[in-house]
Short mmCIF file of C-alpha atoms in Angstrom, two decimals:
data_model
loop_
_atom_site.label_atom_id
_atom_site.label_comp_id
_atom_site.label_asym_id
_atom_site.label_seq_id
_atom_site.Cartn_x
_atom_site.Cartn_y
_atom_site.Cartn_z
CA MET A 1 -4.09 9.91 6.87
CA LYS A 2 -4.62 6.38 8.15
CA VAL A 3 -2.78 3.39 6.72
CA TRP A 4 -4.07 -0.18 6.79
CA SER A 5 -2.26 -3.14 5.27
CA VAL A 6 -3.74 -6.43 4.11
CA ALA A 7 -1.37 -9.38 4.31
CA ASN A 8 -1.06 -13.12 4.66
CA GLN A 9 1.80 -15.46 3.80
CA LYS A 10 -0.64 -17.68 1.92
CA GLY A 11 -1.97 -16.68 -1.47
CA GLY A 12 -5.54 -16.92 -2.66
CA VAL A 13 -7.15 -15.92 0.63
CA GLY A 14 -8.87 -12.73 -0.56
CA LYS A 15 -6.29 -10.01 0.05
CA THR A 16 -6.98 -8.02 -3.12
CA THR A 17 -10.73 -8.45 -2.73
CA THR A 18 -10.43 -7.09 0.81
CA VAL A 19 -8.49 -4.05 -0.40
CA VAL A 20 -10.79 -3.13 -3.29
CA THR A 21 -14.01 -3.72 -1.34
CA LEU A 22 -12.94 -1.65 1.67
CA ALA A 23 -11.55 1.03 -0.66
CA GLY A 24 -14.87 1.21 -2.49
CA LEU A 25 -16.84 1.51 0.72
CA LEU A 26 -14.53 4.22 2.06
CA ALA A 27 -14.67 6.13 -1.23
CA GLY A 28 -18.44 5.78 -1.32
CA ALA A 29 -18.55 7.43 2.10
CA GLY A 30 -16.62 10.41 0.74
CA HIS A 31 -13.06 9.52 1.74
CA ARG A 32 -10.07 10.09 -0.53
CA VAL A 33 -8.46 6.67 -0.83
CA LEU A 34 -5.07 5.48 -2.05
CA VAL A 35 -4.54 1.79 -2.78
CA VAL A 36 -0.94 0.58 -2.99
CA ASP A 37 0.06 -2.61 -4.80
CA LEU A 38 3.21 -4.19 -3.33
CA ASP A 39 2.71 -7.61 -4.93
CA PRO A 40 4.98 -8.39 -7.92
CA HIS A 41 2.08 -10.36 -9.40
CA GLY A 42 0.17 -7.07 -9.58
CA SER A 43 -3.32 -8.42 -8.89
CA LEU A 44 -4.55 -5.07 -7.57
CA THR A 45 -3.01 -3.25 -10.53
CA SER A 46 -4.60 -5.71 -12.97
CA TYR A 47 -7.95 -5.35 -11.19
CA PHE A 48 -8.11 -1.73 -12.31
CA ARG A 49 -7.10 -2.66 -15.87
CA TYR A 50 -3.40 -1.79 -15.87
CA ASP A 51 -0.78 -4.28 -17.05
CA PRO A 52 2.13 -4.71 -14.58
CA ASP A 53 4.26 -5.99 -17.47
CA GLU A 54 3.78 -2.79 -19.45
CA LEU A 55 3.97 -0.04 -16.81
CA GLU A 56 7.04 2.14 -17.12
CA HIS A 57 6.59 3.79 -13.70
CA SER A 58 5.36 2.07 -10.54
CA VAL A 59 5.81 1.60 -6.81
CA PHE A 60 9.22 0.14 -7.68
CA GLU A 61 10.54 3.71 -7.84
CA LEU A 62 10.10 4.00 -4.08
CA PHE A 63 13.05 1.63 -3.77
CA SER A 64 15.49 3.61 -5.92
CA GLU A 65 18.43 5.45 -4.37
CA GLU A 66 16.22 8.18 -2.90
CA VAL A 67 12.52 8.12 -1.99
CA PRO A 68 10.79 10.32 -4.61
CA ASP A 69 9.59 13.74 -3.50
CA ARG A 70 5.91 14.63 -3.16
CA ASN A 71 5.43 15.82 -6.75
CA ARG A 72 7.18 12.77 -8.19
CA LEU A 73 5.09 10.47 -6.00
CA LYS A 74 1.89 12.13 -7.17
CA SER A 75 2.97 11.61 -10.78
CA LEU A 76 3.17 7.84 -10.16
CA LEU A 77 -0.50 7.62 -9.15
CA LEU A 78 -3.07 6.27 -11.58
CA SER A 79 -6.80 6.84 -11.74
CA THR A 80 -9.24 3.97 -11.21
CA SER A 81 -12.87 3.22 -11.97
CA HIS A 82 -13.83 5.22 -8.86
CA GLU A 83 -13.10 8.94 -8.86
CA ARG A 84 -12.10 8.95 -5.19
CA ILE A 85 -9.68 6.01 -5.43
CA SER A 86 -6.11 6.41 -6.72
CA LEU A 87 -3.69 3.57 -7.39
CA LEU A 88 0.04 3.34 -6.78
CA PRO A 89 0.61 0.40 -9.12
CA ALA A 90 2.96 -2.56 -9.09
CA SER A 91 5.21 -3.63 -11.91
CA THR A 92 6.92 -6.95 -12.50
CA ALA A 93 10.24 -5.23 -11.68
CA LEU A 94 9.28 -5.74 -8.02
CA ALA A 95 10.22 -9.38 -8.44
CA THR A 96 13.89 -8.32 -8.56
CA LEU A 97 13.71 -6.26 -5.39
CA GLU A 98 14.80 -8.92 -2.90
CA ARG A 99 18.10 -9.36 -4.73
CA ARG A 100 18.63 -5.61 -5.15
CA ALA A 101 17.85 -4.89 -1.48
CA VAL A 102 20.59 -7.13 -0.07
CA GLY A 103 22.98 -5.11 2.05
CA LYS A 104 21.10 -1.82 1.71
CA GLU A 105 19.94 -0.08 4.88
CA GLY A 106 16.47 1.35 5.38
CA MET A 107 14.81 -0.68 2.62
CA GLY A 108 12.07 -1.83 4.97
CA LEU A 109 10.87 1.73 5.58
CA ARG A 110 10.64 3.08 2.04
CA VAL A 111 6.84 2.85 1.76
CA ALA A 112 6.33 4.46 5.17
CA ARG A 113 8.57 7.37 4.19
CA ALA A 114 6.83 7.81 0.85
CA LEU A 115 3.38 7.84 2.43
CA ARG A 116 4.46 10.49 4.90
CA ARG A 117 5.31 12.69 1.93
CA LEU A 118 1.75 12.23 0.65
CA ASP A 119 0.16 13.19 3.95
CA GLY A 120 -2.84 15.43 3.34
CA GLU A 121 -3.52 14.07 -0.13
CA PHE A 122 -5.60 11.13 1.11
CA ASP A 123 -7.75 10.20 4.07
CA GLN A 124 -7.07 6.47 3.93
CA VAL A 125 -4.38 4.21 2.45
CA LEU A 126 -4.85 0.48 1.86
CA ILE A 127 -1.79 -1.64 1.02
CA ASP A 128 -1.99 -4.99 -0.78
CA SER A 129 1.08 -7.08 0.05
CA PRO A 130 2.66 -10.21 -1.48
CA PRO A 131 2.15 -13.67 0.09
CA VAL A 132 5.76 -14.02 1.21
CA LEU A 133 7.74 -12.53 4.07
CA GLY A 134 10.37 -10.34 2.43
CA VAL A 135 11.24 -6.69 1.98
CA LEU A 136 7.87 -5.88 0.40
CA MET A 137 5.75 -7.38 3.17
CA VAL A 138 8.06 -5.83 5.76
CA ASN A 139 7.38 -2.45 4.13
CA ALA A 140 3.63 -3.06 4.27
CA LEU A 141 3.78 -3.99 7.96
CA ALA A 142 6.11 -1.13 8.87
CA ALA A 143 3.94 1.47 7.15
CA CYS A 144 0.56 0.60 8.66
CA GLU A 145 -1.32 1.31 11.86
CA ARG A 146 -3.69 -1.63 11.44
CA LEU A 147 -3.16 -4.99 9.77
CA LEU A 148 -5.93 -7.11 8.29
CA VAL A 149 -5.19 -10.79 7.73
CA PRO A 150 -7.74 -12.50 5.48
CA VAL A 151 -7.93 -16.22 6.23
CA GLN A 152 -9.69 -18.62 3.89
CA THR A 153 -11.88 -20.93 5.95
CA GLU A 154 -10.16 -24.16 5.02
CA TYR A 155 -7.54 -26.34 6.69
CA LEU A 156 -4.45 -25.39 4.67
CA ALA A 157 -5.10 -21.68 5.15
CA LEU A 158 -5.36 -22.28 8.89
CA LYS A 159 -1.96 -23.96 8.92
CA GLY A 160 -0.47 -21.14 6.86
CA LEU A 161 -1.81 -18.60 9.35
CA GLU A 162 0.60 -19.93 11.96
CA ARG A 163 3.53 -18.62 9.88
CA MET A 164 1.89 -15.22 9.53
CA VAL A 165 1.28 -14.91 13.26
CA ARG A 166 4.94 -15.73 13.95
CA SER A 167 5.98 -13.07 11.43
CA ILE A 168 3.76 -10.46 13.13
CA ALA A 169 5.36 -11.32 16.48
CA MET A 170 8.80 -10.82 14.92
CA ILE A 171 7.79 -7.47 13.44
CA ASN A 172 6.34 -6.36 16.77
CA ARG A 173 9.67 -6.99 18.46
CA ALA A 174 11.25 -4.52 16.03
CA ARG A 175 8.50 -1.86 16.08
CA LYS A 176 8.29 0.96 18.57
CA ARG A 177 4.51 0.57 18.70
CA ARG A 178 2.68 -2.75 18.68
CA LEU A 179 0.99 -3.62 15.39
CA GLU A 180 -2.64 -4.46 16.03
CA TYR A 181 -4.15 -7.00 13.65
CA SER A 182 -7.51 -8.55 12.88
CA LEU A 183 -8.18 -11.94 11.32
CA VAL A 184 -10.88 -11.80 8.65
CA PRO A 185 -12.41 -15.19 7.73
CA THR A 186 -13.07 -15.34 3.97
CA PHE A 187 -14.66 -17.71 1.43
CA TYR A 188 -16.96 -18.96 4.14
CA ASP A 189 -19.59 -21.50 3.10
CA ARG A 190 -21.80 -22.54 6.01
CA ARG A 191 -23.04 -25.53 3.96
CA THR A 192 -19.63 -27.22 4.19
CA GLN A 193 -18.28 -28.87 7.31
CA ALA A 194 -14.76 -27.75 6.38
CA SER A 195 -15.70 -24.07 6.57
CA VAL A 196 -17.67 -24.51 9.78
CA ASN A 197 -14.87 -26.44 11.50
CA CYS A 198 -12.20 -24.00 10.34
CA LEU A 199 -14.14 -20.99 11.62
CA ARG A 200 -14.65 -22.71 14.96
CA GLU A 201 -10.92 -23.43 15.19
CA LEU A 202 -10.02 -19.84 14.35
CA HIS A 203 -12.18 -18.60 17.20
CA ARG A 204 -10.64 -21.17 19.53
CA GLN A 205 -7.02 -20.34 18.69
CA TYR A 206 -7.27 -16.57 18.15
CA PRO A 207 -10.26 -15.27 20.14
CA GLU A 208 -8.82 -11.79 20.68
CA GLN A 209 -7.80 -11.22 17.06
CA MET A 210 -10.96 -12.39 15.28
CA ALA A 211 -12.98 -9.76 13.42
CA ASP A 212 -16.68 -9.81 14.23
CA VAL A 213 -17.55 -10.71 10.65
CA VAL A 214 -17.37 -13.63 8.24
CA VAL A 215 -16.99 -12.93 4.51
CA PRO A 216 -19.04 -15.46 2.55
CA VAL A 217 -18.40 -16.96 -0.85
CA ASP A 218 -19.99 -14.43 -3.20
CA THR A 219 -19.88 -14.55 -7.00
CA LYS A 220 -20.48 -10.79 -7.07
CA PHE A 221 -16.79 -10.31 -6.18
CA ARG A 222 -15.80 -12.15 -9.35
CA ASN A 223 -18.31 -10.21 -11.42
CA ALA A 224 -16.92 -6.91 -10.10
CA SER A 225 -13.35 -7.91 -10.93
CA VAL A 226 -14.37 -8.82 -14.49
CA GLN A 227 -15.68 -5.27 -14.90
CA GLY A 228 -12.80 -3.62 -13.02
CA VAL A 229 -15.12 -1.87 -10.56
CA VAL A 230 -15.28 -1.96 -6.79
CA PRO A 231 -17.88 -4.51 -5.58
CA SER A 232 -20.01 -1.88 -3.86
CA ALA A 233 -20.46 -0.10 -7.20
CA LEU A 234 -21.70 -3.30 -8.83
CA ASP A 235 -24.05 -4.45 -6.07
CA PRO A 236 -23.98 -2.59 -2.75
CA SER A 237 -26.48 -5.00 -1.23
CA SER A 238 -24.59 -8.22 -1.94
CA ARG A 239 -23.73 -10.51 0.97
CA GLY A 240 -20.01 -10.00 0.51
CA VAL A 241 -20.21 -6.22 0.45
CA ALA A 242 -22.47 -6.27 3.51
CA ALA A 243 -19.85 -8.30 5.39
CA TYR A 244 -17.07 -5.85 4.52
CA ALA A 245 -19.31 -2.91 5.41
CA LYS A 246 -19.76 -4.41 8.88
CA LEU A 247 -16.00 -4.93 9.14
CA LEU A 248 -15.38 -1.32 8.12
CA ARG A 249 -17.77 0.01 10.77
CA THR A 250 -15.88 -1.96 13.41
CA LEU A 251 -12.49 -0.76 12.18
CA MET A 252 -13.59 2.87 12.09
CA ALA A 253 -15.02 2.60 15.61
CA GLN A 254 -11.75 1.09 16.86
CA GLN A 255 -9.82 3.84 15.13
CA GLY A 256 -12.01 6.47 16.74
CA ARG A 257 -11.45 5.02 20.21
CA SER A 258 -7.69 4.89 19.71
CA GLU A 259 -7.68 8.59 18.78
CA ALA A 260 -9.84 9.62 21.73
#
């Protein structure tokens, strides 16, 4: 079971879109996929038509006194619009976690431990993390083998990326194995000088980390979210889906080489 996390310390850069689009493509290829919502805002949970304000059970239970056992974890999973995608949802109770976690040991590894107990149930896990460095993002980074950092192609997102890169460096100092990450340019509009200049600057500053793909502005993403379906189910030939399909091929090839 492979675990990828999607994170950035700036909101509105396409994290949830990245998770649901890659999940849909993986599921469409026959993989069993788990998506995990670690954002108190619950965008991923809401995408699949669950209300984070109303859920009685959620990922929050991973942070109780003991990590739930395998059967309890499976009971927390919800179905989605795709039969091969399961959701471990968020609830608004996550917003209280930072305060509750103060002084408690091992809180940064709860998600990693829970996922190990689900090994064999899924082929791929995708984690959607909150746009702030705290115990939830630390859990997302600690649990994954590959990190994807969506970066909106505009100036403010570029400045915010600097904070995220510093956070990754800090996490790498604490990890036994280096966390590899890829920057994924999103909301790209080649008609605007701002997008063009930002993409050029990303390649200049982070040549080794740049994914070989640019995700364009695509209204099909919004249409898919309105219907609560993965974008590839709505329009598999859309420009946005094609970009993520190219990204997925690259990621799977890299994963294959690392296992060789």
